[in-house]
Amino acid sequence: QVQLVESGGGLVQAGGSLRLSCAASGITFSNNGLGWFRQAPGKEREFVAAISWNVGTTYYADSVKGRFTISRDKAKNMVYLQMNSLKSEDTAVYYCAARYGGIHSYVSSYDYWGQGTQVTVSS
């Protein structure tokens, strides 16, 4: 059974940092893409970052490029999102997602989703 469990969300002041974690289990990782998405109240879910499990190729939304870093620990089956220089507009529920066949930025291309973790940035 595929399971993605996020953790690490919370309340932080603007300019601060948080690290989100995603524990992944139940899927084969040989050719998978893992991604982070976010959804703010009243808005559609949007792409944040993705990483290819095997090679570690990364891809970022322009809005977070240079501030966020996605990484994975293959030994622990973990994916991380290091978020620095946080802004109030980064406030959202953040979701970890997985798909077969490399990285992608479309929400609809992901097969599995976690339950989400809330990130709130106060200005």
PDB file of C-alpha atoms in Angstrom:
ATOM      1  CA  GLN A   1       0.000   0.000   0.000  1.00  0.00           C
ATOM      2  CA  VAL A   2       1.402   3.365  -1.032  1.00  0.00           C
ATOM      3  CA  GLN A   3       1.783   5.820   1.780  1.00  0.00           C
ATOM      4  CA  LEU A   4       3.177   9.352   1.882  1.00  0.00           C
ATOM      5  CA  VAL A   5       3.310  11.089   5.239  1.00  0.00           C
ATOM      6  CA  GLU A   6       4.361  14.727   5.551  1.00  0.00           C
ATOM      7  CA  SER A   7       5.666  16.441   8.649  1.00  0.00           C
ATOM      8  CA  GLY A   8       7.503  19.587   9.653  1.00  0.00           C
ATOM      9  CA  GLY A   9       4.927  22.266   9.013  1.00  0.00           C
ATOM     10  CA  GLY A  10       4.228  25.059  11.460  1.00  0.00           C
ATOM     11  CA  LEU A  11       4.152  28.769  12.107  1.00  0.00           C
ATOM     12  CA  VAL A  12       7.197  30.851  11.198  1.00  0.00           C
ATOM     13  CA  GLN A  13       7.945  34.526  10.789  1.00  0.00           C
ATOM     14  CA  ALA A  14       8.655  36.010   7.401  1.00  0.00           C
ATOM     15  CA  GLY A  15      12.308  35.531   6.529  1.00  0.00           C
ATOM     16  CA  GLY A  16      12.524  32.350   8.551  1.00  0.00           C
ATOM     17  CA  SER A  17      13.053  28.743   7.548  1.00  0.00           C
ATOM     18  CA  LEU A  18      11.290  25.399   7.796  1.00  0.00           C
ATOM     19  CA  ARG A  19      12.113  21.919   6.603  1.00  0.00           C
ATOM     20  CA  LEU A  20       9.315  19.643   5.496  1.00  0.00           C
ATOM     21  CA  SER A  21       9.752  15.887   5.441  1.00  0.00           C
ATOM     22  CA  CYS A  22       7.898  13.201   3.521  1.00  0.00           C
ATOM     23  CA  ALA A  23       8.158   9.555   4.505  1.00  0.00           C
ATOM     24  CA  ALA A  24       7.404   7.376   1.479  1.00  0.00           C
ATOM     25  CA  SER A  25       6.591   3.688   1.516  1.00  0.00           C
ATOM     26  CA  GLY A  26       4.921   1.042  -0.595  1.00  0.00           C
ATOM     27  CA  ILE A  27       6.132   2.131  -4.019  1.00  0.00           C
ATOM     28  CA  THR A  28       9.078   1.130  -6.124  1.00  0.00           C
ATOM     29  CA  PHE A  29      11.493   3.954  -6.603  1.00  0.00           C
ATOM     30  CA  SER A  30      13.412   2.830  -9.658  1.00  0.00           C
ATOM     31  CA  ASN A  31      11.839   5.400 -11.967  1.00  0.00           C
ATOM     32  CA  ASN A  32       9.768   7.611  -9.744  1.00  0.00           C
ATOM     33  CA  GLY A  33       9.323  11.316  -9.406  1.00  0.00           C
ATOM     34  CA  LEU A  34       8.597  12.849  -6.028  1.00  0.00           C
ATOM     35  CA  GLY A  35       7.131  16.299  -5.757  1.00  0.00           C
ATOM     36  CA  TRP A  36       5.967  18.973  -3.378  1.00  0.00           C
ATOM     37  CA  PHE A  37       2.818  20.958  -4.063  1.00  0.00           C
ATOM     38  CA  ARG A  38       0.934  23.544  -2.060  1.00  0.00           C
ATOM     39  CA  GLN A  39      -2.579  24.873  -1.804  1.00  0.00           C
ATOM     40  CA  ALA A  40      -3.545  28.174  -0.247  1.00  0.00           C
ATOM     41  CA  PRO A  41      -7.140  28.911   0.824  1.00  0.00           C
ATOM     42  CA  GLY A  42      -9.319  29.641  -2.164  1.00  0.00           C
ATOM     43  CA  LYS A  43      -6.593  28.780  -4.647  1.00  0.00           C
ATOM     44  CA  GLU A  44      -5.766  25.798  -6.801  1.00  0.00           C
ATOM     45  CA  ARG A  45      -3.072  23.353  -5.821  1.00  0.00           C
ATOM     46  CA  GLU A  46       0.222  24.403  -7.382  1.00  0.00           C
ATOM     47  CA  PHE A  47       3.577  22.866  -8.101  1.00  0.00           C
ATOM     48  CA  VAL A  48       6.512  23.765  -5.858  1.00  0.00           C
ATOM     49  CA  ALA A  49       9.378  21.375  -6.583  1.00  0.00           C
ATOM     50  CA  ALA A  50      10.152  17.867  -7.816  1.00  0.00           C
ATOM     51  CA  ILE A  51      13.039  15.429  -7.736  1.00  0.00           C
ATOM     52  CA  SER A  52      13.784  12.247  -9.633  1.00  0.00           C
ATOM     53  CA  TRP A  53      14.387   9.425  -7.221  1.00  0.00           C
ATOM     54  CA  ASN A  54      17.219   7.689  -9.065  1.00  0.00           C
ATOM     55  CA  VAL A  55      19.340  10.514 -10.429  1.00  0.00           C
ATOM     56  CA  GLY A  56      18.304  13.373  -8.185  1.00  0.00           C
ATOM     57  CA  THR A  57      17.380  15.777 -10.966  1.00  0.00           C
ATOM     58  CA  THR A  58      15.430  18.698  -9.529  1.00  0.00           C
ATOM     59  CA  TYR A  59      12.911  21.163 -10.885  1.00  0.00           C
ATOM     60  CA  TYR A  60      11.406  24.217  -9.175  1.00  0.00           C
ATOM     61  CA  ALA A  61       8.581  26.642  -9.627  1.00  0.00           C
ATOM     62  CA  ASP A  62       9.874  30.121 -10.399  1.00  0.00           C
ATOM     63  CA  SER A  63       8.249  31.469  -7.234  1.00  0.00           C
ATOM     64  CA  VAL A  64      10.494  29.363  -4.983  1.00  0.00           C
ATOM     65  CA  LYS A  65      13.659  29.060  -7.041  1.00  0.00           C
ATOM     66  CA  GLY A  66      16.683  30.114  -4.999  1.00  0.00           C
ATOM     67  CA  ARG A  67      14.767  29.887  -1.707  1.00  0.00           C
ATOM     68  CA  PHE A  68      13.578  26.264  -1.539  1.00  0.00           C
ATOM     69  CA  THR A  69      15.605  23.083  -1.965  1.00  0.00           C
ATOM     70  CA  ILE A  70      14.199  19.614  -2.557  1.00  0.00           C
ATOM     71  CA  SER A  71      16.295  16.581  -1.669  1.00  0.00           C
ATOM     72  CA  ARG A  72      15.901  12.898  -0.999  1.00  0.00           C
ATOM     73  CA  ASP A  73      17.520  10.279   1.225  1.00  0.00           C
ATOM     74  CA  LYS A  74      17.350   6.997  -0.630  1.00  0.00           C
ATOM     75  CA  ALA A  75      18.430   4.939   2.376  1.00  0.00           C
ATOM     76  CA  LYS A  76      15.587   6.306   4.495  1.00  0.00           C
ATOM     77  CA  ASN A  77      12.970   6.652   1.731  1.00  0.00           C
ATOM     78  CA  MET A  78      12.555  10.293   2.667  1.00  0.00           C
ATOM     79  CA  VAL A  79      12.008  13.436   0.637  1.00  0.00           C
ATOM     80  CA  TYR A  80      12.663  16.874   2.084  1.00  0.00           C
ATOM     81  CA  LEU A  81      11.797  20.462   1.257  1.00  0.00           C
ATOM     82  CA  GLN A  82      14.079  23.024   2.832  1.00  0.00           C
ATOM     83  CA  MET A  83      12.337  26.392   2.760  1.00  0.00           C
ATOM     84  CA  ASN A  84      14.359  29.537   3.425  1.00  0.00           C
ATOM     85  CA  SER A  85      13.528  33.232   3.241  1.00  0.00           C
ATOM     86  CA  LEU A  86       9.870  32.425   3.714  1.00  0.00           C
ATOM     87  CA  LYS A  87       7.261  34.960   2.662  1.00  0.00           C
ATOM     88  CA  SER A  88       3.637  35.406   3.674  1.00  0.00           C
ATOM     89  CA  GLU A  89       2.602  34.209   0.226  1.00  0.00           C
ATOM     90  CA  ASP A  90       4.212  30.841   0.983  1.00  0.00           C
ATOM     91  CA  THR A  91       1.418  30.175   3.487  1.00  0.00           C
ATOM     92  CA  ALA A  92      -0.415  27.043   2.372  1.00  0.00           C
ATOM     93  CA  VAL A  93      -0.979  23.375   3.001  1.00  0.00           C
ATOM     94  CA  TYR A  94       2.008  21.542   1.527  1.00  0.00           C
ATOM     95  CA  TYR A  95       1.570  18.102  -0.022  1.00  0.00           C
ATOM     96  CA  CYS A  96       4.045  15.410  -0.937  1.00  0.00           C
ATOM     97  CA  ALA A  97       3.211  13.455  -4.084  1.00  0.00           C
ATOM     98  CA  ALA A  98       4.662  10.584  -6.082  1.00  0.00           C
ATOM     99  CA  ARG A  99       4.360   9.444  -9.660  1.00  0.00           C
ATOM    100  CA  TYR A 100       5.755   6.730 -11.890  1.00  0.00           C
ATOM    101  CA  GLY A 101       8.031   7.901 -14.651  1.00  0.00           C
ATOM    102  CA  GLY A 102      10.152  10.863 -13.739  1.00  0.00           C
ATOM    103  CA  ILE A 103       9.462  14.365 -12.560  1.00  0.00           C
ATOM    104  CA  HIS A 104       6.596  16.543 -13.677  1.00  0.00           C
ATOM    105  CA  SER A 105       4.942  19.769 -12.597  1.00  0.00           C
ATOM    106  CA  TYR A 106       1.300  18.929 -13.339  1.00  0.00           C
ATOM    107  CA  VAL A 107      -0.895  18.091 -10.370  1.00  0.00           C
ATOM    108  CA  SER A 108      -2.866  15.611 -12.467  1.00  0.00           C
ATOM    109  CA  SER A 109       0.242  13.621 -13.377  1.00  0.00           C
ATOM    110  CA  TYR A 110       0.869  12.453  -9.813  1.00  0.00           C
ATOM    111  CA  ASP A 111      -0.531   9.131  -8.656  1.00  0.00           C
ATOM    112  CA  TYR A 112      -0.177   9.292  -4.877  1.00  0.00           C
ATOM    113  CA  TRP A 113      -0.623  12.062  -2.334  1.00  0.00           C
ATOM    114  CA  GLY A 114       0.020  12.642   1.326  1.00  0.00           C
ATOM    115  CA  GLN A 115      -2.435  14.246   3.707  1.00  0.00           C
ATOM    116  CA  GLY A 116      -0.642  17.608   3.763  1.00  0.00           C
ATOM    117  CA  THR A 117       1.042  19.756   6.389  1.00  0.00           C
ATOM    118  CA  GLN A 118       0.178  23.364   7.150  1.00  0.00           C
ATOM    119  CA  VAL A 119       2.804  26.087   6.747  1.00  0.00           C
ATOM    120  CA  THR A 120       1.898  29.539   8.009  1.00  0.00           C
ATOM    121  CA  VAL A 121       4.223  32.489   7.512  1.00  0.00           C
ATOM    122  CA  SER A 122       3.458  35.575   9.575  1.00  0.00           C
ATOM    123  CA  SER A 123       4.482  38.980   8.293  1.00  0.00           C
TER     124      SER A 123
END
